Short mmCIF file of C-alpha atoms in Angstrom, two decimals:
data_model
loop_
_atom_site.label_atom_id
_atom_site.label_comp_id
_atom_site.label_asym_id
_atom_site.label_seq_id
_atom_site.Cartn_x
_atom_site.Cartn_y
_atom_site.Cartn_z
CA UNK A 1 108.42 96.46 113.40
CA UNK A 2 109.39 98.12 116.75
CA UNK A 3 111.82 100.20 114.91
CA UNK A 4 108.99 101.64 112.67
CA UNK A 5 106.83 102.40 115.37
CA UNK A 6 109.70 104.28 117.26
CA UNK A 7 110.21 106.19 114.02
CA UNK A 8 106.60 107.24 113.76
CA UNK A 9 106.29 108.20 117.53
CA UNK A 10 109.50 110.44 116.87
CA UNK A 11 108.15 112.68 113.97
CA UNK A 12 105.24 115.21 113.79
CA UNK A 13 101.85 113.28 113.77
CA UNK A 14 100.58 114.92 110.71
CA UNK A 15 103.78 114.06 109.04
CA UNK A 16 103.24 110.42 110.42
CA UNK A 17 99.86 110.07 108.96
CA UNK A 18 100.92 111.43 105.80
CA UNK A 19 103.79 108.87 105.60
CA UNK A 20 101.52 105.86 106.59
CA UNK A 21 99.06 106.78 103.95
CA UNK A 22 101.50 107.09 101.42
CA UNK A 23 102.34 103.61 101.96
CA UNK A 24 98.55 102.49 101.57
CA UNK A 25 98.63 104.46 98.38
CA UNK A 26 101.89 102.94 97.26
CA UNK A 27 100.50 99.39 97.69
CA UNK A 28 97.37 100.58 95.71
CA UNK A 29 100.06 101.40 92.89
CA UNK A 30 101.86 98.28 93.27
CA UNK A 31 98.52 96.39 92.74
CA UNK A 32 97.60 98.20 89.70
CA UNK A 33 101.07 97.56 88.41
CA UNK A 34 100.36 93.98 87.85
CA UNK A 35 98.28 95.07 84.80
CA UNK A 36 101.84 95.28 83.12
CA UNK A 37 102.17 91.48 84.00
CA UNK A 38 98.71 89.89 83.54
CA UNK A 39 96.19 89.79 80.81
CA UNK A 40 93.26 88.97 82.81
CA UNK A 41 91.64 88.83 86.29
CA UNK A 42 90.48 85.54 87.79
CA UNK A 43 87.28 86.08 89.30
CA UNK A 44 87.46 83.74 92.02
CA UNK A 45 90.48 85.48 93.38
CA UNK A 46 88.97 88.88 92.81
CA UNK A 47 85.79 88.04 94.80
CA UNK A 48 88.21 86.47 97.64
CA UNK A 49 90.13 89.70 97.98
CA UNK A 50 86.85 91.74 97.75
CA UNK A 51 85.88 89.65 100.91
CA UNK A 52 89.09 90.24 102.56
CA UNK A 53 89.00 94.09 101.96
CA UNK A 54 85.48 93.73 103.71
CA UNK A 55 86.85 91.96 106.70
CA UNK A 56 89.73 94.17 107.14
CA UNK A 57 87.43 97.27 107.03
CA UNK A 58 85.03 95.77 109.66
CA UNK A 59 87.48 94.59 111.97
CA UNK A 60 89.27 98.03 111.90
CA UNK A 61 85.98 99.91 112.33
CA UNK A 62 85.61 98.13 115.75
CA UNK A 63 89.36 97.41 116.97
CA UNK A 64 90.77 100.46 115.63
CA UNK A 65 88.29 103.18 115.86
CA UNK A 66 84.93 102.47 117.63
CA UNK A 67 86.67 100.72 120.78
CA UNK A 68 88.92 103.39 121.54
CA UNK A 69 86.26 105.98 120.70
CA UNK A 70 84.18 104.37 123.37
CA UNK A 71 87.00 104.03 125.71
CA UNK A 72 87.87 107.78 125.60
CA UNK A 73 84.41 108.94 125.76
CA UNK A 74 83.24 110.80 128.92
CA UNK A 75 80.74 109.60 131.33
CA UNK A 76 79.52 106.09 132.40
CA UNK A 77 76.65 104.00 131.10
CA UNK A 78 74.41 104.95 128.09
CA UNK A 79 76.26 108.55 128.43
CA UNK A 80 79.47 107.03 127.42
CA UNK A 81 77.90 105.73 124.07
CA UNK A 82 76.70 109.20 123.10
CA UNK A 83 79.82 110.53 121.04
CA UNK A 84 80.37 107.12 119.28
CA UNK A 85 76.68 106.80 118.37
CA UNK A 86 76.63 110.44 117.04
CA UNK A 87 79.96 110.04 115.04
CA UNK A 88 79.02 106.73 113.62
CA UNK A 89 75.63 107.72 112.28
CA UNK A 90 77.22 110.97 110.92
CA UNK A 91 80.04 108.88 109.18
CA UNK A 92 77.50 106.90 107.73
CA UNK A 93 75.20 109.67 106.55
CA UNK A 94 78.53 111.38 105.07
CA UNK A 95 79.14 108.38 103.04
CA UNK A 96 75.44 107.98 101.78
CA UNK A 97 75.63 111.67 100.93
CA UNK A 98 78.68 111.12 98.80
CA UNK A 99 77.25 107.85 97.15
CA UNK A 100 74.09 109.79 95.97
CA UNK A 101 76.24 112.76 94.76
CA UNK A 102 79.44 111.50 93.39
CA UNK A 103 79.19 109.75 89.87
CA UNK A 104 80.69 106.45 89.97
CA UNK A 105 80.44 102.68 88.91
CA UNK A 106 81.21 99.66 90.98
CA UNK A 107 83.45 97.09 89.44
CA UNK A 108 81.65 94.13 87.74
CA UNK A 109 78.56 96.39 87.31
CA UNK A 110 77.15 97.59 83.85
CA UNK A 111 77.23 101.23 82.79
CA UNK A 112 73.24 101.18 83.43
CA UNK A 113 73.90 100.58 87.05
CA UNK A 114 76.01 103.75 87.45
CA UNK A 115 75.12 105.82 90.56
CA UNK A 116 75.46 109.35 91.74
CA UNK A 117 74.37 112.44 89.43
CA UNK A 118 73.96 111.72 85.78
CA UNK A 119 77.22 112.40 84.05
CA UNK A 120 78.54 111.67 80.43
CA UNK A 121 81.93 111.00 82.32
CA UNK A 122 83.63 107.70 80.77
CA UNK A 123 83.53 104.33 82.51
CA UNK A 124 87.34 104.55 83.49
CA UNK A 125 86.60 107.67 85.60
CA UNK A 126 83.65 106.36 87.23
CA UNK A 127 85.35 103.10 88.06
CA UNK A 128 88.29 105.04 89.69
CA UNK A 129 85.92 107.31 91.51
CA UNK A 130 84.08 103.98 93.13
CA UNK A 131 87.20 103.09 94.64
CA UNK A 132 88.06 106.48 95.78
CA UNK A 133 84.76 106.35 98.05
CA UNK A 134 86.39 103.41 99.68
CA UNK A 135 89.49 105.31 100.42
CA UNK A 136 88.04 108.61 101.90
CA UNK A 137 87.22 106.91 105.20
CA UNK A 138 90.32 104.82 105.52
CA UNK A 139 92.82 107.71 105.04
CA UNK A 140 90.65 109.67 107.59
CA UNK A 141 90.65 106.86 110.01
CA UNK A 142 94.46 106.51 109.87
CA UNK A 143 95.01 110.30 110.50
CA UNK A 144 92.47 110.54 113.11
CA UNK A 145 94.23 107.79 115.10
CA UNK A 146 97.63 109.20 114.61
CA UNK A 147 96.41 112.57 115.98
CA UNK A 148 94.46 110.89 118.92
CA UNK A 149 97.84 108.88 119.54
CA UNK A 150 99.98 112.28 119.52
CA UNK A 151 97.64 113.94 122.02
CA UNK A 152 97.80 111.06 124.38
CA UNK A 153 94.26 110.01 124.47
CA UNK A 154 93.77 106.51 126.23
CA UNK A 155 92.87 103.88 123.59
CA UNK A 156 94.78 105.58 120.70
CA UNK A 157 98.40 104.38 119.96
CA UNK A 158 100.80 104.88 117.34
CA UNK A 159 101.10 101.03 117.23
CA UNK A 160 97.37 101.09 116.57
CA UNK A 161 97.79 103.66 113.70
CA UNK A 162 100.49 101.58 112.09
CA UNK A 163 98.52 98.55 112.29
CA UNK A 164 95.47 100.17 110.78
CA UNK A 165 97.76 101.41 108.03
CA UNK A 166 99.45 97.99 107.37
CA UNK A 167 95.57 96.47 107.13
CA UNK A 168 94.58 99.08 104.86
CA UNK A 169 97.49 98.79 102.43
CA UNK A 170 97.08 95.03 102.48
CA UNK A 171 93.40 95.36 101.28
CA UNK A 172 94.36 98.26 98.84
CA UNK A 173 96.71 96.05 96.85
CA UNK A 174 93.78 94.07 94.96
CA UNK A 175 91.58 97.13 94.74
CA UNK A 176 94.35 98.81 92.48
CA UNK A 177 94.40 95.70 90.27
CA UNK A 178 90.66 95.57 90.31
CA UNK A 179 90.41 98.96 88.79
CA UNK A 180 93.47 98.70 86.30
CA UNK A 181 92.38 95.30 84.77
CA UNK A 182 88.80 96.16 83.85
CA UNK A 183 90.19 99.20 81.96
CA UNK A 184 92.89 97.28 80.25
CA UNK A 185 90.01 94.88 78.97
CA UNK A 186 88.11 97.78 77.48
CA UNK A 187 91.28 98.86 75.39
CA UNK A 188 93.04 101.41 77.47
CA UNK A 189 96.86 101.11 77.25
CA UNK A 190 98.58 99.33 80.27
CA UNK A 191 100.09 102.65 81.19
CA UNK A 192 96.71 104.67 81.27
CA UNK A 193 94.95 101.60 83.07
CA UNK A 194 97.93 101.81 85.71
CA UNK A 195 97.23 105.49 86.30
CA UNK A 196 93.76 105.02 86.78
CA UNK A 197 94.30 102.20 89.30
CA UNK A 198 96.78 104.20 91.43
CA UNK A 199 94.82 107.39 91.37
CA UNK A 200 91.89 105.73 93.12
CA UNK A 201 94.12 105.96 96.43
CA UNK A 202 95.75 109.27 96.12
CA UNK A 203 92.97 110.94 98.28
CA UNK A 204 94.18 108.72 101.27
CA UNK A 205 97.17 111.10 102.15
CA UNK A 206 95.02 114.22 102.02
CA UNK A 207 92.23 112.63 104.24
CA UNK A 208 94.91 111.46 106.64
CA UNK A 209 96.35 114.96 107.11
CA UNK A 210 92.85 116.54 107.52
CA UNK A 211 91.97 113.93 110.17
CA UNK A 212 95.15 114.15 112.12
CA UNK A 213 94.93 118.14 111.86
CA UNK A 214 91.50 118.06 113.09
CA UNK A 215 91.78 116.00 116.22
CA UNK A 216 95.01 117.79 117.25
CA UNK A 217 93.18 121.18 116.70
CA UNK A 218 89.86 120.32 118.43
CA UNK A 219 90.58 117.57 120.89
CA UNK A 220 87.30 116.98 122.30
CA UNK A 221 86.01 115.90 118.93
CA UNK A 222 88.36 112.69 118.90
CA UNK A 223 85.53 110.25 120.07
CA UNK A 224 83.34 111.70 117.46
CA UNK A 225 86.06 111.41 114.75
CA UNK A 226 87.01 107.81 115.52
CA UNK A 227 83.42 106.62 115.31
CA UNK A 228 82.74 108.83 112.37
CA UNK A 229 85.43 107.05 110.34
CA UNK A 230 84.01 103.73 111.38
CA UNK A 231 80.67 104.61 110.41
CA UNK A 232 81.84 105.51 106.96
CA UNK A 233 83.78 102.39 106.49
CA UNK A 234 80.87 100.15 107.72
CA UNK A 235 78.68 101.98 105.26
CA UNK A 236 81.18 101.28 102.27
CA UNK A 237 81.33 97.46 103.21
CA UNK A 238 77.64 96.98 103.46
CA UNK A 239 76.65 99.43 100.41
CA UNK A 240 79.26 98.51 98.29
CA UNK A 241 82.10 95.82 99.16
CA UNK A 242 79.77 92.98 100.17
CA UNK A 243 77.40 93.41 97.01
CA UNK A 244 80.31 93.43 94.69
CA UNK A 245 81.59 90.28 95.95
CA UNK A 246 78.27 88.54 95.68
CA UNK A 247 77.95 89.03 91.87
CA UNK A 248 78.97 85.72 90.76
CA UNK A 249 79.03 82.20 92.05
CA UNK A 250 82.17 82.45 94.16
CA UNK A 251 80.15 83.76 97.30
CA UNK A 252 81.70 80.92 99.74
CA UNK A 253 85.21 82.29 98.60
CA UNK A 254 84.07 85.86 99.24
CA UNK A 255 82.93 84.92 102.72
CA UNK A 256 86.06 83.08 103.62
CA UNK A 257 87.94 86.05 102.45
CA UNK A 258 85.88 88.10 104.72
CA UNK A 259 86.76 85.96 107.76
CA UNK A 260 90.54 85.89 106.87
CA UNK A 261 90.58 89.72 106.53
CA UNK A 262 88.82 90.20 109.85
CA UNK A 263 91.40 87.88 111.48
CA UNK A 264 94.47 89.52 109.95
CA UNK A 265 93.05 92.98 110.81
CA UNK A 266 92.19 91.86 114.52
CA UNK A 267 95.54 90.43 114.99
CA UNK A 268 97.48 93.36 113.70
CA UNK A 269 95.40 95.88 116.05
CA UNK A 270 95.70 93.74 119.20
CA UNK A 271 99.40 92.64 118.37
CA UNK A 272 100.74 96.26 117.68
CA UNK A 273 98.12 98.47 119.37
#
């Protein structure tokens, strides 16, 4: 692991952010590839992994994003909370706006429950866009952290950015499968189902590059940018991930998955950051 961190420290931070999120996209594609091996998706396992996703995102929001954002904010007392508060609120509002505009359909929901502007788009496209919403703040978070570490900001480290990429990659694996398998059940070919599944995370490298470039170009925005990514991720968890995991009778499995995801992400961030 030290060799990996040393490698990322030795290359351009924008390239590092891009490569790290290629890894997270790759795990999404790997998860989607399970559609070639399995005929169905065990709902108990799926709800547990949804909970795991939520736990990773909540832990990452604090340990990887909010805590460093607060630490590097200027001032003392309540003054020190101003940049994180503004960034966190704007991040949530950004995802709120996307949620209202972008047509999408959450996994395990009926077509009558699709969200965003009305569109004749096929269910496969809507499902892919729903997971894409998860991945925008995740890619942004990785890029912002790599950019902050490169600029030498206290609280931001390459190890922390690598830990965040690993945690996001772990929870991306079941997301790829979660998109691909329902599409396969609808009659799409295995190849098309796989393609839709892996496409849901292709936005992450682009968001990461944008995040890294932004904080390196406009250094003072880093506390705001870290908190922005955190607010966007928390919005996704509360508005989408948790409700999806509570649709069936396996709510306790989903809850324990959440706890496990939080523990794994906390250990990764503290251990590597």
